[in-house]
mmCIF file of C-alpha atoms in Angstrom:
data_model
loop_
_atom_site.group_PDB
_atom_site.id
_atom_site.type_symbol
_atom_site.label_atom_id
_atom_site.label_comp_id
_atom_site.label_asym_id
_atom_site.label_seq_id
_atom_site.Cartn_x
_atom_site.Cartn_y
_atom_site.Cartn_z
ATOM 1 C CA MET A 4 28.581 -0.936 -3.871
ATOM 2 C CA CYS A 5 25.037 -0.984 -2.129
ATOM 3 C CA HIS A 6 22.774 -3.493 -0.117
ATOM 4 C CA VAL A 7 19.117 -2.876 -1.601
ATOM 5 C CA LEU A 8 17.486 -1.493 0.857
ATOM 6 C CA THR A 9 14.084 -2.928 -0.031
ATOM 7 C CA ARG A 10 11.975 -3.369 -3.057
ATOM 8 C CA GLN A 11 8.569 -3.952 -2.856
ATOM 9 C CA LEU A 12 4.388 -3.261 -3.643
ATOM 10 C CA ALA A 13 2.417 -3.008 -0.576
ATOM 11 C CA ARG A 14 -0.788 -1.768 1.184
ATOM 12 C CA ALA A 15 -0.198 1.762 3.510
ATOM 13 C CA PRO A 16 -3.156 2.623 6.637
ATOM 14 C CA SER A 17 -4.917 3.250 4.068
ATOM 15 C CA GLY A 18 -5.251 0.563 1.441
ATOM 16 C CA ASP A 19 -3.603 2.721 -0.804
ATOM 17 C CA THR A 20 -0.326 0.959 -2.391
ATOM 18 C CA ALA A 21 3.080 1.977 -1.338
ATOM 19 C CA LEU A 22 6.159 1.582 -3.049
ATOM 20 C CA VAL A 23 9.607 1.729 -1.571
ATOM 21 C CA ILE A 24 13.209 1.353 -2.955
ATOM 22 C CA GLY A 25 16.025 2.262 -1.319
ATOM 23 C CA ASP A 26 20.503 1.628 -1.059
ATOM 24 C CA VAL A 27 21.710 0.690 2.020
ATOM 25 C CA SER A 28 26.103 1.876 2.056
ATOM 26 C CA GLY A 29 28.490 -1.375 1.964
ATOM 27 C CA HIS A 30 28.391 -4.524 0.510
ATOM 28 C CA ASP A 31 29.160 -6.846 3.543
ATOM 29 C CA LEU A 32 27.597 -8.153 6.583
ATOM 30 C CA GLN A 33 27.084 -4.835 8.513
ATOM 31 C CA ALA A 34 25.727 -3.254 5.495
ATOM 32 C CA ALA A 35 23.387 -6.372 4.856
ATOM 33 C CA VAL A 36 21.961 -6.327 9.352
ATOM 34 C CA SER A 37 21.582 -2.287 8.422
ATOM 35 C CA MET A 38 19.632 -2.730 5.312
ATOM 36 C CA SER A 39 17.422 -5.393 7.480
ATOM 37 C CA THR A 40 17.114 -2.276 10.295
ATOM 38 C CA LEU A 41 15.529 0.091 7.890
ATOM 39 C CA ARG A 42 13.550 -2.363 6.317
ATOM 40 C CA ASN A 43 11.688 -3.494 9.241
ATOM 41 C CA MET A 44 11.440 0.320 10.863
ATOM 42 C CA LEU A 45 10.196 1.635 7.904
ATOM 43 C CA ARG A 46 7.237 -1.229 7.476
ATOM 44 C CA GLY A 47 6.339 -0.206 11.063
ATOM 45 C CA ILE A 48 6.713 3.458 10.589
ATOM 46 C CA ALA A 49 4.079 3.114 7.330
ATOM 47 C CA VAL A 50 1.596 1.248 8.794
ATOM 48 C CA ASP A 51 1.646 3.285 12.512
ATOM 49 C CA ARG A 52 0.083 6.047 11.246
ATOM 50 C CA GLU A 53 -1.172 8.223 7.970
ATOM 51 C CA GLU A 54 0.927 10.784 7.244
ATOM 52 C CA PRO A 55 2.736 12.018 3.835
ATOM 53 C CA PRO A 56 5.650 10.165 1.999
ATOM 54 C CA GLY A 57 8.076 13.239 3.627
ATOM 55 C CA GLU A 58 7.199 12.765 7.668
ATOM 56 C CA VAL A 59 7.159 8.681 7.033
ATOM 57 C CA LEU A 60 10.972 9.526 5.847
ATOM 58 C CA ARG A 61 12.085 12.135 8.784
ATOM 59 C CA ARG A 62 10.391 9.403 11.308
ATOM 60 C CA LEU A 63 12.622 6.333 9.893
ATOM 61 C CA ASP A 64 15.411 8.907 9.787
ATOM 62 C CA LEU A 65 15.359 9.960 13.220
ATOM 63 C CA ALA A 66 14.908 5.906 13.846
ATOM 64 C CA GLY A 67 17.913 4.941 12.523
ATOM 65 C CA GLN A 68 19.940 7.379 13.400
ATOM 66 C CA THR A 69 18.533 7.025 17.496
ATOM 67 C CA LEU A 70 19.752 2.955 16.710
ATOM 68 C CA ASP A 71 22.650 3.269 14.797
ATOM 69 C CA PRO A 72 25.119 6.733 14.192
ATOM 70 C CA HIS A 73 26.609 6.021 11.733
ATOM 71 C CA LEU A 74 24.180 4.482 9.310
ATOM 72 C CA THR A 75 23.593 6.250 5.999
ATOM 73 C CA ALA A 76 20.588 5.055 3.118
ATOM 74 C CA THR A 77 18.892 6.249 0.244
ATOM 75 C CA CYS A 78 15.293 6.182 0.100
ATOM 76 C CA VAL A 79 12.298 6.412 -1.664
ATOM 77 C CA TYR A 80 8.872 6.375 0.096
ATOM 78 C CA ALA A 81 5.556 6.717 -3.047
ATOM 79 C CA VAL A 82 1.592 5.793 -1.631
ATOM 80 C CA ILE A 83 -0.329 5.647 -5.013
ATOM 81 C CA ARG A 84 -3.723 7.664 -3.940
ATOM 82 C CA GLY A 85 -7.203 7.540 -5.443
ATOM 83 C CA GLY A 86 -6.869 3.328 -6.790
ATOM 84 C CA GLU A 87 -4.362 1.727 -9.143
ATOM 85 C CA GLY A 88 -6.888 3.057 -12.448
ATOM 86 C CA PRO A 89 -7.117 5.950 -14.092
ATOM 87 C CA GLY A 90 -7.353 9.648 -11.732
ATOM 88 C CA SER A 91 -4.477 8.330 -9.388
ATOM 89 C CA SER A 92 -1.734 9.905 -7.558
ATOM 90 C CA LEU A 93 1.598 9.490 -6.256
ATOM 91 C CA HIS A 94 2.868 11.202 -3.321
ATOM 92 C CA HIS A 95 6.816 10.633 -3.242
ATOM 93 C CA SER A 96 9.366 11.807 -1.301
ATOM 94 C CA SER A 97 13.158 11.169 -1.574
ATOM 95 C CA ALA A 98 16.228 10.654 0.681
ATOM 96 C CA GLY A 99 19.110 10.857 -1.662
ATOM 97 C CA HIS A 100 17.986 8.340 -4.014
ATOM 98 C CA LEU A 101 17.479 8.415 -7.577
ATOM 99 C CA PRO A 102 14.369 10.221 -9.156
ATOM 100 C CA PRO A 103 11.477 7.830 -10.159
ATOM 101 C CA LEU A 104 11.632 7.793 -13.717
ATOM 102 C CA LEU A 105 7.677 8.501 -15.069
ATOM 103 C CA THR A 106 7.171 7.322 -19.040
ATOM 104 C CA THR A 107 3.430 8.540 -20.477
ATOM 105 C CA GLY A 108 2.045 5.475 -23.275
ATOM 106 C CA GLU A 109 3.276 8.492 -26.280
ATOM 107 C CA GLY A 110 6.565 8.130 -24.526
ATOM 108 C CA ASP A 111 7.035 11.508 -22.863
ATOM 109 C CA THR A 112 9.694 10.653 -20.460
ATOM 110 C CA ARG A 113 10.154 13.020 -17.553
ATOM 111 C CA TYR A 114 12.419 12.861 -13.683
ATOM 112 C CA LEU A 115 9.639 13.126 -10.253
ATOM 113 C CA ASP A 116 12.923 14.965 -8.578
ATOM 114 C CA ALA A 117 10.402 17.093 -6.287
ATOM 115 C CA GLY A 118 10.351 15.953 -2.454
ATOM 116 C CA SER A 119 14.333 15.584 -2.942
ATOM 117 C CA GLY A 120 15.875 15.378 0.535
ATOM 118 C CA PRO A 121 19.197 14.348 1.548
ATOM 119 C CA LEU A 122 20.299 10.658 2.414
ATOM 120 C CA ILE A 123 19.050 9.299 5.289
ATOM 121 C CA GLY A 124 21.470 9.571 7.940
ATOM 122 C CA MET A 125 22.563 12.948 7.034
ATOM 123 C CA ASP A 126 20.811 15.050 9.895
ATOM 124 C CA PRO A 127 16.984 13.445 11.375
ATOM 125 C CA ASP A 128 16.493 17.020 12.696
ATOM 126 C CA LEU A 129 16.111 18.337 8.705
ATOM 127 C CA PRO A 130 12.419 18.962 7.408
ATOM 128 C CA ARG A 131 11.683 16.178 4.330
ATOM 129 C CA THR A 132 8.481 17.403 1.977
ATOM 130 C CA SER A 133 6.454 15.537 0.113
ATOM 131 C CA ALA A 134 5.658 15.683 -4.052
ATOM 132 C CA VAL A 135 2.563 14.869 -5.897
ATOM 133 C CA ASP A 136 2.768 14.278 -9.910
ATOM 134 C CA GLN A 137 -0.949 12.616 -11.789
ATOM 135 C CA LEU A 138 -0.326 9.196 -12.776
ATOM 136 C CA LEU A 139 -1.858 8.595 -16.299
ATOM 137 C CA PRO A 140 -3.691 5.824 -17.853
ATOM 138 C CA HIS A 141 -0.452 3.550 -19.832
ATOM 139 C CA SER A 142 1.716 5.822 -18.170
ATOM 140 C CA THR A 143 5.139 3.293 -16.312
ATOM 141 C CA LEU A 144 6.093 4.251 -13.271
ATOM 142 C CA LEU A 145 9.787 3.161 -12.918
ATOM 143 C CA LEU A 146 11.851 3.516 -9.240
ATOM 144 C CA PHE A 147 15.399 1.901 -9.237
ATOM 145 C CA THR A 148 18.959 1.684 -7.845
ATOM 146 C CA ASP A 149 21.847 3.473 -9.158
ATOM 147 C CA GLY A 150 23.302 0.217 -10.328
ATOM 148 C CA LEU A 151 21.090 0.455 -13.407
ATOM 149 C CA VAL A 152 22.141 3.821 -14.266
ATOM 150 C CA GLU A 153 25.804 4.254 -13.094
ATOM 151 C CA ARG A 154 29.013 3.159 -15.277
ATOM 152 C CA ARG A 155 32.715 3.502 -14.119
ATOM 153 C CA GLY A 156 33.915 7.001 -16.406
ATOM 154 C CA GLU A 157 30.707 7.955 -17.680
ATOM 155 C CA ALA A 158 28.924 11.185 -15.757
ATOM 156 C CA LEU A 159 25.874 10.058 -14.247
ATOM 157 C CA ASP A 160 23.582 12.063 -16.395
ATOM 158 C CA ASP A 161 24.525 10.371 -19.386
ATOM 159 C CA GLY A 162 23.632 7.344 -17.912
ATOM 160 C CA LEU A 163 19.981 8.998 -16.869
ATOM 161 C CA THR A 164 19.662 10.203 -20.144
ATOM 162 C CA ARG A 165 19.545 6.477 -21.904
ATOM 163 C CA LEU A 166 17.151 5.730 -19.145
ATOM 164 C CA ARG A 167 14.568 7.851 -20.441
ATOM 165 C CA ARG A 168 15.344 6.866 -24.180
ATOM 166 C CA HIS A 169 15.088 3.734 -23.501
ATOM 167 C CA THR A 170 12.148 3.304 -21.429
ATOM 168 C CA ALA A 171 10.752 6.201 -24.664
ATOM 169 C CA GLN A 172 11.181 3.141 -26.620
ATOM 170 C CA GLN A 173 9.870 0.231 -24.392
ATOM 171 C CA ALA A 174 6.567 2.338 -23.647
ATOM 172 C CA ARG A 175 3.898 0.214 -24.773
ATOM 173 C CA ASP A 176 5.506 -2.895 -24.610
ATOM 174 C CA PRO A 177 4.091 -4.848 -21.428
ATOM 175 C CA LEU A 178 4.840 -4.577 -18.159
ATOM 176 C CA ASP A 179 6.895 -7.695 -17.708
ATOM 177 C CA VAL A 180 9.195 -7.328 -21.364
ATOM 178 C CA PHE A 181 9.619 -3.655 -20.216
ATOM 179 C CA CYS A 182 10.902 -4.918 -17.100
ATOM 180 C CA ASP A 183 13.079 -7.918 -18.853
ATOM 181 C CA GLU A 184 14.474 -5.350 -21.478
ATOM 182 C CA LEU A 185 15.825 -2.944 -18.866
ATOM 183 C CA ILE A 186 18.022 -5.698 -17.582
ATOM 184 C CA VAL A 187 19.061 -7.346 -20.948
ATOM 185 C CA ALA A 188 20.167 -3.314 -21.932
ATOM 186 C CA PHE A 189 21.690 -2.486 -18.838
ATOM 187 C CA GLY A 190 22.510 -5.178 -16.439
ATOM 188 C CA ALA A 191 25.771 -6.574 -18.685
ATOM 189 C CA ASP A 192 27.681 -3.697 -17.870
ATOM 190 C CA SER A 193 26.678 -2.898 -14.582
ATOM 191 C CA ALA A 194 29.389 -3.458 -11.572
ATOM 192 C CA ASP A 195 26.569 -3.051 -8.663
ATOM 193 C CA ASP A 196 23.953 -4.432 -7.678
ATOM 194 C CA ILE A 197 20.774 -3.904 -9.751
ATOM 195 C CA ALA A 198 17.151 -3.369 -8.168
ATOM 196 C CA LEU A 199 13.786 -1.901 -10.047
ATOM 197 C CA LEU A 200 9.935 -1.541 -9.435
ATOM 198 C CA ALA A 201 7.503 -0.986 -11.913
ATOM 199 C CA LEU A 202 4.336 0.330 -11.462
ATOM 200 C CA ARG A 203 1.478 0.798 -14.598
ATOM 201 C CA PRO A 204 -1.710 2.175 -14.099
ATOM 202 C CA ALA A 205 -5.062 0.468 -14.995
ATOM 203 C CA PRO A 206 -6.955 1.723 -18.288
ATOM 204 C CA ARG A 207 -9.676 1.132 -16.848
ATOM 205 C CA PRO A 208 -11.686 1.140 -13.612
ATOM 206 C CA THR A 209 -12.400 -2.084 -13.208
ATOM 207 C CA ALA A 210 -9.351 -3.252 -14.235
ATOM 208 C CA PRO A 211 -6.532 -4.231 -11.929
ATOM 209 C CA ALA A 212 -3.082 -2.235 -11.796
ATOM 210 C CA GLU A 213 -0.028 -3.836 -13.389
ATOM 211 C CA ALA A 214 3.199 -4.342 -11.872
ATOM 212 C CA ALA A 215 6.536 -5.702 -12.195
ATOM 213 C CA GLY A 216 9.967 -5.460 -10.034
ATOM 214 C CA ARG A 217 13.454 -7.202 -11.234
ATOM 215 C CA GLY A 218 16.181 -7.304 -7.865
ATOM 216 C CA PRO A 219 17.989 -9.441 -6.032
#
């Protein structure tokens, strides 16, 4: 069980869009306190200076361990460079969290597992890497917590494969419908909290990006 660390669509110091999602271990009052602490620290670190996502997570890890040596959490921190239309790119890093899922408008899917590193709380001295992936028009970027795909008695890979098949079938749905269908399809038999954040680059430079999210 876990508390959702954060689920947000915000602005980085450069004005680019920043995406964050994560889990804090536990499901009690202390977990809720840890969640709030990490969320506030991450916001402060992310706006303090312009850095690669991996460095933002490294500083978050160091700050978290300084305040609470027993704290552990997973997190994906990503920044969309070049606006939210055609030609934009996703700069991202993961601390023990399930990778974002990218689904093209044609229904091709892949997990963005580059830039992965250990949990927050494992070792703040370990270097963290960042990765860059292109976001094509009509593609859908999905960040999610493990409650969406983990099922008791089932291998995690089975849940991840099922998610890929589902997003491929819903690739052309409006983003609100895309998110609602995910909750309907995966939420009924989940024993854990579910949060998701989806973003779809605008097809034209003059149109705003469409974004949606679901979660507690």
